[in-house]
Amino acid sequence: MSFTSSTLPPLIIPSATHPLKVFPPPAPTTVRRPLRERCGVNLTLHIDNPALAFKSSKVPGPWSPKGHLQPHRNHLPRRRNPKPCFAGIQEKQPVAAAALPVEPTKPAPIPTPDAVSAPSIPSRTPSYAFDPPKSSEPQLQAIIPALWVAFAQPDDRSYEDGFSHIVEISYGSAPTSDRRWDGRAHRLQLILPESSRRPAGRAALALTDAQLREARDFIAECLPQSIASLPEQNEVRVLVATPPGRPTDAMALVGCYLAFVAEQTTETILRCVDEEESVLSVWKGEVSGDETVRVDRIARSWSWLSAVAKR
């Protein structure tokens, strides 16, 4: 096997006088004339101003003889023979004084001594009758067909007739709870401390977390979701009785139970109660925001009835 050798042509390096050696390259020696000079054509630019060519008969285009003007009230066009805005309305003609009937003037009444001594004072009594709720009225109210609330009356307990389960909130020495059968109904008694009997202002929620949890399970045990959702049934009816002037404890307890069985927030349940027109106003808007958060935490806590009450 033989190899043939190939030779490359020698590299030619430009000399010092070559144009590529100079940068930038030198200008050409011959000067090229413009096209208009070579063709012998002369160009003239003429600018026409329409404002200068103004004639009194017609203004060319949107131009004005005064040039561009800024908007001003003096530059607005004047209206010639403007049309009336209320052309279809007929103005009332003034009635002559002679055409009006003249009523005979009545003599002024003679003031009596009683009228002078006791001037009449305009009454500020409203025209409607308003009867505020009395503390002696139970204000029995149905939240759902099987769950009711009322103000407890120690002298007359006729409002408890017809209820199979009663949650009674009362005052005592210490906050405790007691569950028993009294011969007519199953009763859960929740004791509030004596310090909460006469609140300085609004009666806030006085039930403890343990009492709210026990009352929730007490109602959920006898009134699961399957029975609470029935529109009509007379076997189980629950009453929550609270002392007069303390609707917060009753509504917090009702909201805790309904939120537990319905798997909704306590705020949603109480808002639905507030929007219901059939509910008395004394039971609406009594639970504050902080109390709602506290009750909702108890409603979502674990219970041995979680799998039974929500069926």
PDB file of C-alpha atoms in Angstrom:
ATOM      1  CA  MET A   1       0.000   0.000   0.000  1.00  0.00           C
ATOM      2  CA  SER A   2       1.508   3.312  -1.112  1.00  0.00           C
ATOM      3  CA  PHE A   3       0.729   6.880   0.014  1.00  0.00           C
ATOM      4  CA  THR A   4       0.837   9.884  -2.313  1.00  0.00           C
ATOM      5  CA  SER A   5       1.935  13.218  -0.883  1.00  0.00           C
ATOM      6  CA  SER A   6      -0.056  16.357  -1.762  1.00  0.00           C
ATOM      7  CA  THR A   7       1.342  19.893  -1.542  1.00  0.00           C
ATOM      8  CA  LEU A   8      -0.690  23.055  -0.760  1.00  0.00           C
ATOM      9  CA  PRO A   9      -0.287  26.235  -2.747  1.00  0.00           C
ATOM     10  CA  PRO A  10       1.859  28.867  -1.067  1.00  0.00           C
ATOM     11  CA  LEU A  11       0.020  31.449   1.137  1.00  0.00           C
ATOM     12  CA  ILE A  12       0.034  34.870  -0.433  1.00  0.00           C
ATOM     13  CA  ILE A  13       0.313  37.653   2.178  1.00  0.00           C
ATOM     14  CA  PRO A  14      -0.902  41.087   1.041  1.00  0.00           C
ATOM     15  CA  SER A  15       1.774  43.647   0.740  1.00  0.00           C
ATOM     16  CA  ALA A  16       1.935  46.848   2.761  1.00  0.00           C
ATOM     17  CA  THR A  17       0.360  48.821  -0.093  1.00  0.00           C
ATOM     18  CA  HIS A  18      -2.632  46.480  -0.448  1.00  0.00           C
ATOM     19  CA  PRO A  19      -6.011  48.072   0.432  1.00  0.00           C
ATOM     20  CA  LEU A  20      -6.835  45.340   2.977  1.00  0.00           C
ATOM     21  CA  LYS A  21      -3.823  46.369   5.046  1.00  0.00           C
ATOM     22  CA  VAL A  22      -5.422  49.767   5.763  1.00  0.00           C
ATOM     23  CA  PHE A  23      -8.505  50.025   7.986  1.00  0.00           C
ATOM     24  CA  PRO A  24     -10.815  51.637   7.320  1.00  0.00           C
ATOM     25  CA  PRO A  25     -10.340  51.239   3.593  1.00  0.00           C
ATOM     26  CA  PRO A  26      -9.513  54.450   1.741  1.00  0.00           C
ATOM     27  CA  ALA A  27     -12.322  56.271  -0.035  1.00  0.00           C
ATOM     28  CA  PRO A  28     -12.635  55.790  -3.776  1.00  0.00           C
ATOM     29  CA  THR A  29     -10.855  58.312  -5.866  1.00  0.00           C
ATOM     30  CA  THR A  30     -13.857  59.010  -8.116  1.00  0.00           C
ATOM     31  CA  VAL A  31     -16.834  60.841  -6.497  1.00  0.00           C
ATOM     32  CA  ARG A  32     -20.268  59.566  -7.581  1.00  0.00           C
ATOM     33  CA  ARG A  33     -22.860  62.294  -8.161  1.00  0.00           C
ATOM     34  CA  PRO A  34     -26.430  62.006  -6.808  1.00  0.00           C
ATOM     35  CA  LEU A  35     -29.145  60.705  -9.046  1.00  0.00           C
ATOM     36  CA  ARG A  36     -31.019  64.021  -9.267  1.00  0.00           C
ATOM     37  CA  GLU A  37     -27.889  65.747 -10.566  1.00  0.00           C
ATOM     38  CA  ARG A  38     -27.206  63.038 -13.095  1.00  0.00           C
ATOM     39  CA  CYS A  39     -30.830  63.103 -14.287  1.00  0.00           C
ATOM     40  CA  GLY A  40     -31.155  66.886 -14.124  1.00  0.00           C
ATOM     41  CA  VAL A  41     -34.227  66.861 -11.808  1.00  0.00           C
ATOM     42  CA  ASN A  42     -34.881  69.545  -9.216  1.00  0.00           C
ATOM     43  CA  LEU A  43     -37.230  68.748  -6.257  1.00  0.00           C
ATOM     44  CA  THR A  44     -39.167  71.505  -4.459  1.00  0.00           C
ATOM     45  CA  LEU A  45     -41.152  70.939  -1.200  1.00  0.00           C
ATOM     46  CA  HIS A  46     -44.264  73.114  -0.869  1.00  0.00           C
ATOM     47  CA  ILE A  47     -46.198  73.147   2.443  1.00  0.00           C
ATOM     48  CA  ASP A  48     -49.742  74.507   2.250  1.00  0.00           C
ATOM     49  CA  ASN A  49     -51.345  75.900   5.412  1.00  0.00           C
ATOM     50  CA  PRO A  50     -55.171  75.812   5.191  1.00  0.00           C
ATOM     51  CA  ALA A  51     -55.424  78.579   7.761  1.00  0.00           C
ATOM     52  CA  LEU A  52     -53.618  80.969   5.427  1.00  0.00           C
ATOM     53  CA  ALA A  53     -55.945  80.109   2.555  1.00  0.00           C
ATOM     54  CA  PHE A  54     -59.105  80.941   4.586  1.00  0.00           C
ATOM     55  CA  LYS A  55     -62.006  82.430   2.714  1.00  0.00           C
ATOM     56  CA  SER A  56     -65.077  83.999   4.233  1.00  0.00           C
ATOM     57  CA  SER A  57     -67.404  81.680   2.313  1.00  0.00           C
ATOM     58  CA  LYS A  58     -66.022  78.316   3.457  1.00  0.00           C
ATOM     59  CA  VAL A  59     -63.467  76.980   5.879  1.00  0.00           C
ATOM     60  CA  PRO A  60     -61.483  74.097   4.304  1.00  0.00           C
ATOM     61  CA  GLY A  61     -61.701  71.096   6.532  1.00  0.00           C
ATOM     62  CA  PRO A  62     -61.937  71.216  10.327  1.00  0.00           C
ATOM     63  CA  TRP A  63     -59.463  74.060  10.592  1.00  0.00           C
ATOM     64  CA  SER A  64     -60.342  77.348  12.240  1.00  0.00           C
ATOM     65  CA  PRO A  65     -59.074  80.777  11.171  1.00  0.00           C
ATOM     66  CA  LYS A  66     -57.821  81.288  14.738  1.00  0.00           C
ATOM     67  CA  GLY A  67     -55.827  78.077  14.712  1.00  0.00           C
ATOM     68  CA  HIS A  68     -56.178  75.393  17.397  1.00  0.00           C
ATOM     69  CA  LEU A  69     -58.208  76.560  20.399  1.00  0.00           C
ATOM     70  CA  GLN A  70     -58.501  74.950  23.781  1.00  0.00           C
ATOM     71  CA  PRO A  71     -62.060  74.126  24.945  1.00  0.00           C
ATOM     72  CA  HIS A  72     -63.629  77.067  26.724  1.00  0.00           C
ATOM     73  CA  ARG A  73     -67.143  78.219  27.473  1.00  0.00           C
ATOM     74  CA  ASN A  74     -66.646  81.264  25.204  1.00  0.00           C
ATOM     75  CA  HIS A  75     -65.860  78.999  22.246  1.00  0.00           C
ATOM     76  CA  LEU A  76     -69.036  76.931  22.459  1.00  0.00           C
ATOM     77  CA  PRO A  77     -71.519  77.385  19.601  1.00  0.00           C
ATOM     78  CA  ARG A  78     -74.563  79.400  20.407  1.00  0.00           C
ATOM     79  CA  ARG A  79     -77.992  77.835  20.156  1.00  0.00           C
ATOM     80  CA  ARG A  80     -80.344  79.548  17.798  1.00  0.00           C
ATOM     81  CA  ASN A  81     -84.045  79.182  18.633  1.00  0.00           C
ATOM     82  CA  PRO A  82     -83.652  76.436  21.255  1.00  0.00           C
ATOM     83  CA  LYS A  83     -86.560  74.008  21.622  1.00  0.00           C
ATOM     84  CA  PRO A  84     -88.382  73.943  24.973  1.00  0.00           C
ATOM     85  CA  CYS A  85     -87.401  70.985  27.151  1.00  0.00           C
ATOM     86  CA  PHE A  86     -90.896  70.468  28.546  1.00  0.00           C
ATOM     87  CA  ALA A  87     -92.986  71.024  25.465  1.00  0.00           C
ATOM     88  CA  GLY A  88     -95.621  68.458  26.432  1.00  0.00           C
ATOM     89  CA  ILE A  89     -96.342  69.915  29.852  1.00  0.00           C
ATOM     90  CA  GLN A  90     -98.984  72.557  30.118  1.00  0.00           C
ATOM     91  CA  GLU A  91     -98.373  75.264  32.615  1.00  0.00           C
ATOM     92  CA  LYS A  92    -101.119  75.906  35.106  1.00  0.00           C
ATOM     93  CA  GLN A  93    -102.790  79.199  34.639  1.00  0.00           C
ATOM     94  CA  PRO A  94    -103.118  81.341  37.750  1.00  0.00           C
ATOM     95  CA  VAL A  95    -106.638  81.224  39.115  1.00  0.00           C
ATOM     96  CA  ALA A  96    -108.246  84.549  39.769  1.00  0.00           C
ATOM     97  CA  ALA A  97    -108.828  85.383  43.373  1.00  0.00           C
ATOM     98  CA  ALA A  98    -112.485  86.078  42.721  1.00  0.00           C
ATOM     99  CA  ALA A  99    -113.088  82.525  41.445  1.00  0.00           C
ATOM    100  CA  LEU A 100    -111.986  80.901  44.718  1.00  0.00           C
ATOM    101  CA  PRO A 101    -114.734  80.172  47.266  1.00  0.00           C
ATOM    102  CA  VAL A 102    -114.495  82.268  50.364  1.00  0.00           C
ATOM    103  CA  GLU A 103    -115.082  80.389  53.601  1.00  0.00           C
ATOM    104  CA  PRO A 104    -116.594  82.278  56.480  1.00  0.00           C
ATOM    105  CA  THR A 105    -114.211  82.934  59.304  1.00  0.00           C
ATOM    106  CA  LYS A 106    -115.027  81.265  62.589  1.00  0.00           C
ATOM    107  CA  PRO A 107    -114.738  83.235  65.813  1.00  0.00           C
ATOM    108  CA  ALA A 108    -111.810  82.302  68.009  1.00  0.00           C
ATOM    109  CA  PRO A 109    -112.766  80.206  71.053  1.00  0.00           C
ATOM    110  CA  ILE A 110    -112.782  81.997  74.375  1.00  0.00           C
ATOM    111  CA  PRO A 111    -110.046  80.545  76.617  1.00  0.00           C
ATOM    112  CA  THR A 112    -111.236  79.059  79.899  1.00  0.00           C
ATOM    113  CA  PRO A 113    -109.302  79.315  83.184  1.00  0.00           C
ATOM    114  CA  ASP A 114    -108.380  75.603  82.980  1.00  0.00           C
ATOM    115  CA  ALA A 115    -106.967  76.003  79.496  1.00  0.00           C
ATOM    116  CA  VAL A 116    -104.896  78.999  80.531  1.00  0.00           C
ATOM    117  CA  SER A 117    -103.426  77.279  83.574  1.00  0.00           C
ATOM    118  CA  ALA A 118    -102.674  73.954  81.835  1.00  0.00           C
ATOM    119  CA  PRO A 119    -101.557  74.445  78.218  1.00  0.00           C
ATOM    120  CA  SER A 120    -101.981  71.447  75.920  1.00  0.00           C
ATOM    121  CA  ILE A 121     -98.797  69.464  75.244  1.00  0.00           C
ATOM    122  CA  PRO A 122     -98.582  67.356  72.050  1.00  0.00           C
ATOM    123  CA  SER A 123     -98.476  63.643  72.817  1.00  0.00           C
ATOM    124  CA  ARG A 124     -95.357  61.672  71.782  1.00  0.00           C
ATOM    125  CA  THR A 125     -96.972  58.267  72.227  1.00  0.00           C
ATOM    126  CA  PRO A 126     -96.490  56.117  69.070  1.00  0.00           C
ATOM    127  CA  SER A 127     -99.590  55.109  67.136  1.00  0.00           C
ATOM    128  CA  TYR A 128     -98.799  51.376  67.413  1.00  0.00           C
ATOM    129  CA  ALA A 129     -99.109  49.210  70.496  1.00  0.00           C
ATOM    130  CA  PHE A 130     -95.846  47.772  71.812  1.00  0.00           C
ATOM    131  CA  ASP A 131     -95.793  45.156  74.533  1.00  0.00           C
ATOM    132  CA  PRO A 132     -92.251  44.277  75.660  1.00  0.00           C
ATOM    133  CA  PRO A 133     -91.722  40.672  76.788  1.00  0.00           C
ATOM    134  CA  LYS A 134     -92.299  40.135  80.478  1.00  0.00           C
ATOM    135  CA  SER A 135     -90.025  38.118  82.713  1.00  0.00           C
ATOM    136  CA  SER A 136     -93.007  36.061  83.873  1.00  0.00           C
ATOM    137  CA  GLU A 137     -93.721  34.761  80.362  1.00  0.00           C
ATOM    138  CA  PRO A 138     -91.999  31.520  79.305  1.00  0.00           C
ATOM    139  CA  GLN A 139     -91.545  32.650  75.660  1.00  0.00           C
ATOM    140  CA  LEU A 140     -91.863  29.042  74.473  1.00  0.00           C
ATOM    141  CA  GLN A 141     -90.200  28.768  71.064  1.00  0.00           C
ATOM    142  CA  ALA A 142     -89.639  25.851  68.663  1.00  0.00           C
ATOM    143  CA  ILE A 143     -86.220  25.826  66.970  1.00  0.00           C
ATOM    144  CA  ILE A 144     -86.961  22.561  65.122  1.00  0.00           C
ATOM    145  CA  PRO A 145     -90.161  20.491  65.495  1.00  0.00           C
ATOM    146  CA  ALA A 146     -88.576  18.302  68.206  1.00  0.00           C
ATOM    147  CA  LEU A 147     -86.406  20.924  70.007  1.00  0.00           C
ATOM    148  CA  TRP A 148     -87.827  23.869  71.974  1.00  0.00           C
ATOM    149  CA  VAL A 149     -86.480  26.610  74.240  1.00  0.00           C
ATOM    150  CA  ALA A 150     -88.225  28.546  77.021  1.00  0.00           C
ATOM    151  CA  PHE A 151     -87.610  30.665  80.098  1.00  0.00           C
ATOM    152  CA  ALA A 152     -87.990  28.601  83.276  1.00  0.00           C
ATOM    153  CA  GLN A 153     -90.836  29.524  85.645  1.00  0.00           C
ATOM    154  CA  PRO A 154     -90.476  28.012  89.144  1.00  0.00           C
ATOM    155  CA  ASP A 155     -94.083  28.752  90.145  1.00  0.00           C
ATOM    156  CA  ASP A 156     -95.839  27.384  87.057  1.00  0.00           C
ATOM    157  CA  ARG A 157     -94.297  24.468  85.154  1.00  0.00           C
ATOM    158  CA  SER A 158     -97.195  23.884  82.796  1.00  0.00           C
ATOM    159  CA  TYR A 159     -94.961  24.724  79.855  1.00  0.00           C
ATOM    160  CA  GLU A 160     -93.095  21.436  80.468  1.00  0.00           C
ATOM    161  CA  ASP A 161     -96.152  19.339  79.606  1.00  0.00           C
ATOM    162  CA  GLY A 162     -95.688  17.146  76.547  1.00  0.00           C
ATOM    163  CA  PHE A 163     -91.873  17.005  76.622  1.00  0.00           C
ATOM    164  CA  SER A 164     -90.058  13.688  77.057  1.00  0.00           C
ATOM    165  CA  HIS A 165     -86.604  15.189  77.796  1.00  0.00           C
ATOM    166  CA  ILE A 166     -85.869  18.467  79.615  1.00  0.00           C
ATOM    167  CA  VAL A 167     -82.557  20.299  79.993  1.00  0.00           C
ATOM    168  CA  GLU A 168     -83.024  22.693  82.917  1.00  0.00           C
ATOM    169  CA  ILE A 169     -80.503  25.461  83.607  1.00  0.00           C
ATOM    170  CA  SER A 170     -80.718  26.875  87.131  1.00  0.00           C
ATOM    171  CA  TYR A 171     -78.593  28.562  89.801  1.00  0.00           C
ATOM    172  CA  GLY A 172     -76.722  26.846  92.614  1.00  0.00           C
ATOM    173  CA  SER A 173     -73.621  26.922  94.741  1.00  0.00           C
ATOM    174  CA  ALA A 174     -71.243  25.356  92.227  1.00  0.00           C
ATOM    175  CA  PRO A 175     -71.421  24.548  88.487  1.00  0.00           C
ATOM    176  CA  THR A 176     -72.470  20.896  88.367  1.00  0.00           C
ATOM    177  CA  SER A 177     -74.844  18.672  86.404  1.00  0.00           C
ATOM    178  CA  ASP A 178     -77.403  16.089  87.456  1.00  0.00           C
ATOM    179  CA  ARG A 179     -79.249  13.588  85.277  1.00  0.00           C
ATOM    180  CA  ARG A 180     -82.368  11.836  86.573  1.00  0.00           C
ATOM    181  CA  TRP A 181     -85.904  10.613  85.864  1.00  0.00           C
ATOM    182  CA  ASP A 182     -88.571  12.646  87.704  1.00  0.00           C
ATOM    183  CA  GLY A 183     -91.572  10.439  86.859  1.00  0.00           C
ATOM    184  CA  ARG A 184     -92.692  12.470  83.842  1.00  0.00           C
ATOM    185  CA  ALA A 185     -89.564  13.117  81.753  1.00  0.00           C
ATOM    186  CA  HIS A 186     -85.845  12.521  81.614  1.00  0.00           C
ATOM    187  CA  ARG A 187     -84.238  15.615  83.106  1.00  0.00           C
ATOM    188  CA  LEU A 188     -80.696  16.989  82.913  1.00  0.00           C
ATOM    189  CA  GLN A 189     -80.111  19.817  85.377  1.00  0.00           C
ATOM    190  CA  LEU A 190     -77.192  22.178  84.755  1.00  0.00           C
ATOM    191  CA  ILE A 191     -76.240  24.345  87.754  1.00  0.00           C
ATOM    192  CA  LEU A 192     -74.831  27.851  87.227  1.00  0.00           C
ATOM    193  CA  PRO A 193     -72.906  29.669  89.982  1.00  0.00           C
ATOM    194  CA  GLU A 194     -74.752  32.263  92.030  1.00  0.00           C
ATOM    195  CA  SER A 195     -72.405  34.974  90.770  1.00  0.00           C
ATOM    196  CA  SER A 196     -74.072  34.791  87.360  1.00  0.00           C
ATOM    197  CA  ARG A 197     -77.577  35.451  88.711  1.00  0.00           C
ATOM    198  CA  ARG A 198     -77.374  39.252  88.426  1.00  0.00           C
ATOM    199  CA  PRO A 199     -75.003  40.218  85.583  1.00  0.00           C
ATOM    200  CA  ALA A 200     -73.868  43.822  85.342  1.00  0.00           C
ATOM    201  CA  GLY A 201     -74.712  44.016  81.634  1.00  0.00           C
ATOM    202  CA  ARG A 202     -75.402  41.364  79.038  1.00  0.00           C
ATOM    203  CA  ALA A 203     -75.835  37.830  80.399  1.00  0.00           C
ATOM    204  CA  ALA A 204     -72.861  36.078  78.824  1.00  0.00           C
ATOM    205  CA  LEU A 205     -72.426  32.333  78.394  1.00  0.00           C
ATOM    206  CA  ALA A 206     -71.999  30.848  81.895  1.00  0.00           C
ATOM    207  CA  LEU A 207     -72.100  27.118  81.067  1.00  0.00           C
ATOM    208  CA  THR A 208     -68.764  25.312  81.317  1.00  0.00           C
ATOM    209  CA  ASP A 209     -67.277  23.212  78.528  1.00  0.00           C
ATOM    210  CA  ALA A 210     -68.111  20.019  80.424  1.00  0.00           C
ATOM    211  CA  GLN A 211     -71.748  21.083  80.843  1.00  0.00           C
ATOM    212  CA  LEU A 212     -72.070  21.958  77.152  1.00  0.00           C
ATOM    213  CA  ARG A 213     -70.551  18.619  76.165  1.00  0.00           C
ATOM    214  CA  GLU A 214     -72.835  16.659  78.502  1.00  0.00           C
ATOM    215  CA  ALA A 215     -75.932  18.511  77.306  1.00  0.00           C
ATOM    216  CA  ARG A 216     -74.917  17.915  73.681  1.00  0.00           C
ATOM    217  CA  ASP A 217     -74.647  14.160  74.263  1.00  0.00           C
ATOM    218  CA  PHE A 218     -77.876  14.114  76.316  1.00  0.00           C
ATOM    219  CA  ILE A 219     -79.902  15.613  73.452  1.00  0.00           C
ATOM    220  CA  ALA A 220     -78.064  13.675  70.710  1.00  0.00           C
ATOM    221  CA  GLU A 221     -78.721  10.384  72.506  1.00  0.00           C
ATOM    222  CA  CYS A 222     -82.511  10.846  72.517  1.00  0.00           C
ATOM    223  CA  LEU A 223     -82.744  12.953  69.348  1.00  0.00           C
ATOM    224  CA  PRO A 224     -80.376  11.638  66.644  1.00  0.00           C
ATOM    225  CA  GLN A 225     -80.406  13.111  63.162  1.00  0.00           C
ATOM    226  CA  SER A 226     -82.844  10.507  61.833  1.00  0.00           C
ATOM    227  CA  ILE A 227     -85.500  11.613  64.351  1.00  0.00           C
ATOM    228  CA  ALA A 228     -84.618  15.323  64.420  1.00  0.00           C
ATOM    229  CA  SER A 229     -85.121  15.604  60.652  1.00  0.00           C
ATOM    230  CA  LEU A 230     -88.705  14.298  60.809  1.00  0.00           C
ATOM    231  CA  PRO A 231     -91.272  17.084  60.266  1.00  0.00           C
ATOM    232  CA  GLU A 232     -93.837  15.497  62.585  1.00  0.00           C
ATOM    233  CA  GLN A 233     -93.288  13.077  65.460  1.00  0.00           C
ATOM    234  CA  ASN A 234     -94.587  13.028  69.032  1.00  0.00           C
ATOM    235  CA  GLU A 235     -92.429  10.346  70.633  1.00  0.00           C
ATOM    236  CA  VAL A 236     -89.412  12.517  71.493  1.00  0.00           C
ATOM    237  CA  ARG A 237     -89.636  16.212  72.318  1.00  0.00           C
ATOM    238  CA  VAL A 238     -86.793  18.070  74.020  1.00  0.00           C
ATOM    239  CA  LEU A 239     -87.089  21.323  75.980  1.00  0.00           C
ATOM    240  CA  VAL A 240     -84.192  23.572  77.010  1.00  0.00           C
ATOM    241  CA  ALA A 241     -85.336  25.780  79.923  1.00  0.00           C
ATOM    242  CA  THR A 242     -83.095  28.647  80.993  1.00  0.00           C
ATOM    243  CA  PRO A 243     -83.553  31.298  83.723  1.00  0.00           C
ATOM    244  CA  PRO A 244     -85.302  34.518  82.638  1.00  0.00           C
ATOM    245  CA  GLY A 245     -82.885  36.957  81.044  1.00  0.00           C
ATOM    246  CA  ARG A 246     -80.342  34.290  80.055  1.00  0.00           C
ATOM    247  CA  PRO A 247     -81.124  33.300  76.426  1.00  0.00           C
ATOM    248  CA  THR A 248     -77.408  33.007  75.628  1.00  0.00           C
ATOM    249  CA  ASP A 249     -76.962  29.725  77.502  1.00  0.00           C
ATOM    250  CA  ALA A 250     -79.975  28.112  75.838  1.00  0.00           C
ATOM    251  CA  MET A 251     -79.074  29.215  72.280  1.00  0.00           C
ATOM    252  CA  ALA A 252     -75.430  28.214  72.740  1.00  0.00           C
ATOM    253  CA  LEU A 253     -76.561  24.754  73.843  1.00  0.00           C
ATOM    254  CA  VAL A 254     -78.990  24.462  70.899  1.00  0.00           C
ATOM    255  CA  GLY A 255     -76.321  25.597  68.444  1.00  0.00           C
ATOM    256  CA  CYS A 256     -73.816  23.112  69.864  1.00  0.00           C
ATOM    257  CA  TYR A 257     -76.217  20.175  69.431  1.00  0.00           C
ATOM    258  CA  LEU A 258     -77.416  21.132  65.928  1.00  0.00           C
ATOM    259  CA  ALA A 259     -73.858  21.727  64.720  1.00  0.00           C
ATOM    260  CA  PHE A 260     -72.888  18.300  66.092  1.00  0.00           C
ATOM    261  CA  VAL A 261     -75.640  16.270  64.397  1.00  0.00           C
ATOM    262  CA  ALA A 262     -75.808  18.327  61.168  1.00  0.00           C
ATOM    263  CA  GLU A 263     -71.995  18.516  60.762  1.00  0.00           C
ATOM    264  CA  GLN A 264     -72.181  22.268  60.235  1.00  0.00           C
ATOM    265  CA  THR A 265     -70.488  25.178  61.977  1.00  0.00           C
ATOM    266  CA  THR A 266     -72.195  26.775  64.958  1.00  0.00           C
ATOM    267  CA  GLU A 267     -72.086  30.147  63.210  1.00  0.00           C
ATOM    268  CA  THR A 268     -74.059  28.735  60.273  1.00  0.00           C
ATOM    269  CA  ILE A 269     -76.675  27.208  62.578  1.00  0.00           C
ATOM    270  CA  LEU A 270     -77.180  30.395  64.604  1.00  0.00           C
ATOM    271  CA  ARG A 271     -77.344  32.521  61.454  1.00  0.00           C
ATOM    272  CA  CYS A 272     -80.150  30.319  60.123  1.00  0.00           C
ATOM    273  CA  VAL A 273     -82.007  30.765  63.412  1.00  0.00           C
ATOM    274  CA  ASP A 274     -81.564  34.554  63.253  1.00  0.00           C
ATOM    275  CA  GLU A 275     -82.935  34.663  59.689  1.00  0.00           C
ATOM    276  CA  GLU A 276     -86.030  32.613  60.574  1.00  0.00           C
ATOM    277  CA  GLU A 277     -89.024  34.938  60.832  1.00  0.00           C
ATOM    278  CA  SER A 278     -91.047  32.581  63.045  1.00  0.00           C
ATOM    279  CA  VAL A 279     -88.434  32.720  65.847  1.00  0.00           C
ATOM    280  CA  LEU A 280     -89.003  35.354  68.523  1.00  0.00           C
ATOM    281  CA  SER A 281     -86.473  38.177  68.608  1.00  0.00           C
ATOM    282  CA  VAL A 282     -85.589  37.434  72.240  1.00  0.00           C
ATOM    283  CA  TRP A 283     -83.773  34.285  71.050  1.00  0.00           C
ATOM    284  CA  LYS A 284     -81.863  35.937  68.193  1.00  0.00           C
ATOM    285  CA  GLY A 285     -78.342  37.390  68.168  1.00  0.00           C
ATOM    286  CA  GLU A 286     -77.529  36.495  71.757  1.00  0.00           C
ATOM    287  CA  VAL A 287     -74.319  34.462  71.230  1.00  0.00           C
ATOM    288  CA  SER A 288     -71.218  36.592  70.615  1.00  0.00           C
ATOM    289  CA  GLY A 289     -68.420  35.768  68.203  1.00  0.00           C
ATOM    290  CA  ASP A 290     -65.997  34.513  70.857  1.00  0.00           C
ATOM    291  CA  GLU A 291     -68.718  32.372  72.404  1.00  0.00           C
ATOM    292  CA  THR A 292     -69.565  30.946  68.967  1.00  0.00           C
ATOM    293  CA  VAL A 293     -65.949  29.876  68.450  1.00  0.00           C
ATOM    294  CA  ARG A 294     -65.892  28.224  71.861  1.00  0.00           C
ATOM    295  CA  VAL A 295     -69.173  26.378  71.288  1.00  0.00           C
ATOM    296  CA  ASP A 296     -68.078  25.276  67.816  1.00  0.00           C
ATOM    297  CA  ARG A 297     -64.916  23.736  69.268  1.00  0.00           C
ATOM    298  CA  ILE A 298     -67.041  21.689  71.680  1.00  0.00           C
ATOM    299  CA  ALA A 299     -69.464  20.675  68.914  1.00  0.00           C
ATOM    300  CA  ARG A 300     -66.576  19.281  66.831  1.00  0.00           C
ATOM    301  CA  SER A 301     -64.970  17.410  69.725  1.00  0.00           C
ATOM    302  CA  TRP A 302     -65.121  13.610  69.943  1.00  0.00           C
ATOM    303  CA  SER A 303     -68.147  11.851  71.386  1.00  0.00           C
ATOM    304  CA  TRP A 304     -69.146   8.226  71.758  1.00  0.00           C
ATOM    305  CA  LEU A 305     -72.362   9.180  69.954  1.00  0.00           C
ATOM    306  CA  SER A 306     -70.583  10.434  66.838  1.00  0.00           C
ATOM    307  CA  ALA A 307     -71.416   7.297  64.854  1.00  0.00           C
ATOM    308  CA  VAL A 308     -75.009   7.057  66.173  1.00  0.00           C
ATOM    309  CA  ALA A 309     -76.326  10.623  66.410  1.00  0.00           C
ATOM    310  CA  LYS A 310     -75.373  11.501  62.807  1.00  0.00           C
ATOM    311  CA  ARG A 311     -77.339   8.626  61.231  1.00  0.00           C
TER     312      ARG A 311
END
